[in-house]
Amino acid sequence: MDRFVILSCCSGGGKSTLLEALRLRGHRVVEEPGRRIVTQELDSGGSALPWVDATAFVRRAIDVSLADREAAAKLPGIVFFDRGLIDAASALQQLTGEPALTTLGQSHRYNRHVFLTPPWPEIYVGDHERRHDLSDAITEYDRLTIDYPALGYQAHILPKIGVEERADFVHSILGLG
């Protein structure tokens, strides 16, 4: 879907903050599946957590991402996703060797422009839902900066600037004025 735009990559790189700025500019946004899953699993005592059962976690992230896409198809205009299906498929492929990127990545397309947050140690903060450290986030960043272009996406590394300037950058690339 050309109107589905991904914000992805390094945890703690400012994706959620940028997503909120885009929401305040009138865009529809979809929050990160992983954080929603972690919150649900912690509340229910479940084990589909990245630090308990990573494979179950990414399989659930795939299901949530597919449901998010279906729900977003009913929304008007550009929809920005904080991570999503490609991230989960990449993680599943890395964990299990299953060809999830080929299968899911080709059949469920997003806008060709993907915005990636680089590692930003000065703002990285772990929390109750984000228990991995910066080195794990960098490893994920390295994997996704390869996987997105391999699927034919044009990856744009977001500059380390203020959130409004980042939102302007995204608007400029997408021709939103």
mmCIF file of N, CA and C in Angstrom, residues 72-129:
data_model
loop_
_atom_site.group_PDB
_atom_site.id
_atom_site.type_symbol
_atom_site.label_atom_id
_atom_site.label_comp_id
_atom_site.label_asym_id
_atom_site.label_seq_id
_atom_site.Cartn_x
_atom_site.Cartn_y
_atom_site.Cartn_z
ATOM 1 N N ALA A 72 -5.858 -0.552 9.164
ATOM 2 C CA ALA A 72 -5.388 0.702 8.557
ATOM 3 C C ALA A 72 -5.938 0.882 7.148
ATOM 4 N N ALA A 73 -6.251 -0.204 6.472
ATOM 5 C CA ALA A 73 -6.796 -0.105 5.114
ATOM 6 C C ALA A 73 -8.126 0.644 5.099
ATOM 7 N N LYS A 74 -8.792 0.684 6.238
ATOM 8 C CA LYS A 74 -10.080 1.378 6.336
ATOM 9 C C LYS A 74 -9.920 2.859 6.667
ATOM 10 N N LEU A 75 -8.701 3.281 6.979
ATOM 11 C CA LEU A 75 -8.444 4.677 7.342
ATOM 12 C C LEU A 75 -8.115 5.495 6.101
ATOM 13 N N PRO A 76 -8.479 6.764 6.100
ATOM 14 C CA PRO A 76 -8.128 7.617 4.955
ATOM 15 C C PRO A 76 -6.692 8.129 5.062
ATOM 16 N N GLY A 77 -6.110 8.459 3.922
ATOM 17 C CA GLY A 77 -4.822 9.148 3.870
ATOM 18 C C GLY A 77 -3.624 8.300 4.250
ATOM 19 N N ILE A 78 -2.519 9.005 4.448
ATOM 20 C CA ILE A 78 -1.254 8.371 4.837
ATOM 21 C C ILE A 78 -1.393 7.791 6.235
ATOM 22 N N VAL A 79 -0.866 6.579 6.430
ATOM 23 C CA VAL A 79 -0.839 5.952 7.753
ATOM 24 C C VAL A 79 0.617 5.611 8.053
ATOM 25 N N PHE A 80 1.105 6.111 9.173
ATOM 26 C CA PHE A 80 2.477 5.839 9.600
ATOM 27 C C PHE A 80 2.476 4.700 10.615
ATOM 28 N N PHE A 81 3.384 3.746 10.395
ATOM 29 C CA PHE A 81 3.519 2.580 11.264
ATOM 30 C C PHE A 81 4.827 2.653 12.029
ATOM 31 N N ASP A 82 4.753 2.493 13.342
ATOM 32 C CA ASP A 82 5.946 2.361 14.178
ATOM 33 C C ASP A 82 6.328 0.883 14.124
ATOM 34 N N ARG A 83 7.291 0.587 13.275
ATOM 35 C CA ARG A 83 7.687 -0.795 12.974
ATOM 36 C C ARG A 83 6.562 -1.509 12.252
ATOM 37 N N GLY A 84 6.544 -2.828 12.337
ATOM 38 C CA GLY A 84 5.469 -3.573 11.705
ATOM 39 C C GLY A 84 5.916 -4.892 11.137
ATOM 40 N N LEU A 85 5.240 -5.295 10.078
ATOM 41 C CA LEU A 85 5.375 -6.631 9.516
ATOM 42 C C LEU A 85 6.789 -6.965 9.061
ATOM 43 N N ILE A 86 7.452 -6.054 8.377
ATOM 44 C CA ILE A 86 8.800 -6.348 7.861
ATOM 45 C C ILE A 86 9.778 -6.568 9.009
ATOM 46 N N ASP A 87 9.672 -5.750 10.049
ATOM 47 C CA ASP A 87 10.536 -5.910 11.219
ATOM 48 C C ASP A 87 10.340 -7.293 11.848
ATOM 49 N N ALA A 88 9.072 -7.681 12.020
ATOM 50 C CA ALA A 88 8.778 -8.971 12.631
ATOM 51 C C ALA A 88 9.244 -10.123 11.743
ATOM 52 N N ALA A 89 9.013 -10.021 10.436
ATOM 53 C CA ALA A 89 9.456 -11.072 9.511
ATOM 54 C C ALA A 89 10.979 -11.184 9.509
ATOM 55 N N SER A 90 11.664 -10.046 9.558
ATOM 56 C CA SER A 90 13.123 -10.054 9.615
ATOM 57 C C SER A 90 13.620 -10.753 10.877
ATOM 58 N N ALA A 91 12.981 -10.453 11.999
ATOM 59 C CA ALA A 91 13.368 -11.081 13.261
ATOM 60 C C ALA A 91 13.099 -12.580 13.237
ATOM 61 N N LEU A 92 11.949 -12.983 12.692
ATOM 62 C CA LEU A 92 11.632 -14.411 12.624
ATOM 63 C C LEU A 92 12.640 -15.139 11.746
ATOM 64 N N GLN A 93 12.962 -14.547 10.615
ATOM 65 C CA GLN A 93 13.942 -15.178 9.721
ATOM 66 C C GLN A 93 15.298 -15.302 10.402
ATOM 67 N N GLN A 94 15.704 -14.268 11.134
ATOM 68 C CA GLN A 94 16.993 -14.299 11.834
ATOM 69 C C GLN A 94 16.979 -15.364 12.934
ATOM 70 N N LEU A 95 15.856 -15.508 13.623
ATOM 71 C CA LEU A 95 15.769 -16.469 14.727
ATOM 72 C C LEU A 95 15.653 -17.913 14.264
ATOM 73 N N THR A 96 14.870 -18.152 13.200
ATOM 74 C CA THR A 96 14.523 -19.529 12.840
ATOM 75 C C THR A 96 15.057 -19.980 11.483
ATOM 76 N N GLY A 97 15.456 -19.023 10.644
ATOM 77 C CA GLY A 97 15.874 -19.371 9.295
ATOM 78 C C GLY A 97 14.717 -19.512 8.325
ATOM 79 N N GLU A 98 13.476 -19.372 8.803
ATOM 80 C CA GLU A 98 12.317 -19.429 7.918
ATOM 81 C C GLU A 98 12.385 -18.258 6.932
ATOM 82 N N PRO A 99 11.971 -18.462 5.687
ATOM 83 C CA PRO A 99 12.035 -17.386 4.691
ATOM 84 C C PRO A 99 10.888 -16.380 4.834
ATOM 85 N N ALA A 100 10.707 -15.863 6.017
ATOM 86 C CA ALA A 100 9.576 -14.983 6.306
ATOM 87 C C ALA A 100 9.651 -13.677 5.526
ATOM 88 N N LEU A 101 10.859 -13.157 5.328
ATOM 89 C CA LEU A 101 10.989 -11.905 4.575
ATOM 90 C C LEU A 101 10.514 -12.066 3.144
ATOM 91 N N THR A 102 10.902 -13.152 2.511
ATOM 92 C CA THR A 102 10.493 -13.394 1.137
ATOM 93 C C THR A 102 8.980 -13.557 1.053
ATOM 94 N N THR A 103 8.437 -14.358 1.943
ATOM 95 C CA THR A 103 7.010 -14.645 1.921
ATOM 96 C C THR A 103 6.175 -13.413 2.266
ATOM 97 N N LEU A 104 6.392 -12.856 3.443
ATOM 98 C CA LEU A 104 5.565 -11.744 3.913
ATOM 99 C C LEU A 104 5.984 -10.411 3.308
ATOM 100 N N GLY A 105 7.284 -10.236 3.134
ATOM 101 C CA GLY A 105 7.795 -8.953 2.645
ATOM 102 C C GLY A 105 7.376 -8.616 1.229
ATOM 103 N N GLN A 106 7.173 -9.628 0.407
ATOM 104 C CA GLN A 106 6.753 -9.373 -0.966
ATOM 105 C C GLN A 106 5.236 -9.293 -1.110
ATOM 106 N N SER A 107 4.512 -10.003 -0.273
ATOM 107 C CA SER A 107 3.057 -10.037 -0.431
ATOM 108 C C SER A 107 2.330 -8.913 0.309
ATOM 109 N N HIS A 108 3.005 -8.240 1.209
ATOM 110 C CA HIS A 108 2.394 -7.150 1.986
ATOM 111 C C HIS A 108 3.307 -5.931 1.906
ATOM 112 N N ARG A 109 3.144 -5.156 0.853
ATOM 113 C CA ARG A 109 4.035 -4.025 0.591
ATOM 114 C C ARG A 109 3.588 -2.763 1.325
ATOM 115 N N TYR A 110 4.559 -1.899 1.545
ATOM 116 C CA TYR A 110 4.357 -0.578 2.130
ATOM 117 C C TYR A 110 4.863 0.450 1.120
ATOM 118 N N ASN A 111 4.758 1.728 1.470
ATOM 119 C CA ASN A 111 5.318 2.790 0.644
ATOM 120 C C ASN A 111 6.803 2.489 0.419
ATOM 121 N N ARG A 112 7.296 2.803 -0.775
ATOM 122 C CA ARG A 112 8.697 2.482 -1.093
ATOM 123 C C ARG A 112 9.684 3.250 -0.237
ATOM 124 N N HIS A 113 9.257 4.380 0.338
ATOM 125 C CA HIS A 113 10.119 5.157 1.227
ATOM 126 C C HIS A 113 9.947 4.648 2.655
ATOM 127 N N VAL A 114 11.044 4.201 3.255
ATOM 128 C CA VAL A 114 11.053 3.726 4.637
ATOM 129 C C VAL A 114 12.014 4.619 5.410
ATOM 130 N N PHE A 115 11.606 5.017 6.605
ATOM 131 C CA PHE A 115 12.408 5.916 7.421
ATOM 132 C C PHE A 115 12.993 5.143 8.599
ATOM 133 N N LEU A 116 14.324 5.173 8.688
ATOM 134 C CA LEU A 116 15.038 4.376 9.678
ATOM 135 C C LEU A 116 15.750 5.279 10.687
ATOM 136 N N THR A 117 15.543 4.975 11.962
ATOM 137 C CA THR A 117 16.218 5.737 13.010
ATOM 138 C C THR A 117 17.568 5.087 13.297
ATOM 139 N N PRO A 118 18.636 5.870 13.234
ATOM 140 C CA PRO A 118 19.959 5.319 13.534
ATOM 141 C C PRO A 118 20.177 5.200 15.037
ATOM 142 N N PRO A 119 21.168 4.439 15.450
ATOM 143 C CA PRO A 119 21.499 4.395 16.876
ATOM 144 C C PRO A 119 21.795 5.809 17.378
ATOM 145 N N TRP A 120 21.223 6.134 18.521
ATOM 146 C CA TRP A 120 21.389 7.466 19.099
ATOM 147 C C TRP A 120 21.602 7.288 20.600
ATOM 148 N N PRO A 121 22.843 6.947 21.000
ATOM 149 C CA PRO A 121 23.115 6.639 22.410
ATOM 150 C C PRO A 121 22.700 7.740 23.381
ATOM 151 N N GLU A 122 22.729 8.977 22.943
ATOM 152 C CA GLU A 122 22.407 10.086 23.839
ATOM 153 C C GLU A 122 20.939 10.099 24.272
ATOM 154 N N ILE A 123 20.053 9.483 23.500
ATOM 155 C CA ILE A 123 18.636 9.471 23.880
ATOM 156 C C ILE A 123 18.120 8.067 24.193
ATOM 157 N N TYR A 124 18.957 7.034 24.022
ATOM 158 C CA TYR A 124 18.517 5.659 24.266
ATOM 159 C C TYR A 124 18.228 5.464 25.754
ATOM 160 N N VAL A 125 17.046 4.923 26.040
ATOM 161 C CA VAL A 125 16.666 4.619 27.413
ATOM 162 C C VAL A 125 15.936 3.289 27.413
ATOM 163 N N GLY A 126 16.355 2.385 28.271
ATOM 164 C CA GLY A 126 15.612 1.148 28.474
ATOM 165 C C GLY A 126 14.434 1.444 29.386
ATOM 166 N N ASP A 127 13.438 0.567 29.381
ATOM 167 C CA ASP A 127 12.293 0.735 30.265
ATOM 168 C C ASP A 127 11.660 -0.633 30.521
ATOM 169 N N HIS A 128 10.474 -0.619 31.105
ATOM 170 C CA HIS A 128 9.813 -1.870 31.487
ATOM 171 C C HIS A 128 9.537 -2.764 30.285
ATOM 172 N N GLU A 129 9.224 -2.156 29.117
ATOM 173 C CA GLU A 129 8.949 -2.940 27.911
ATOM 174 C C GLU A 129 10.184 -3.125 27.045
#
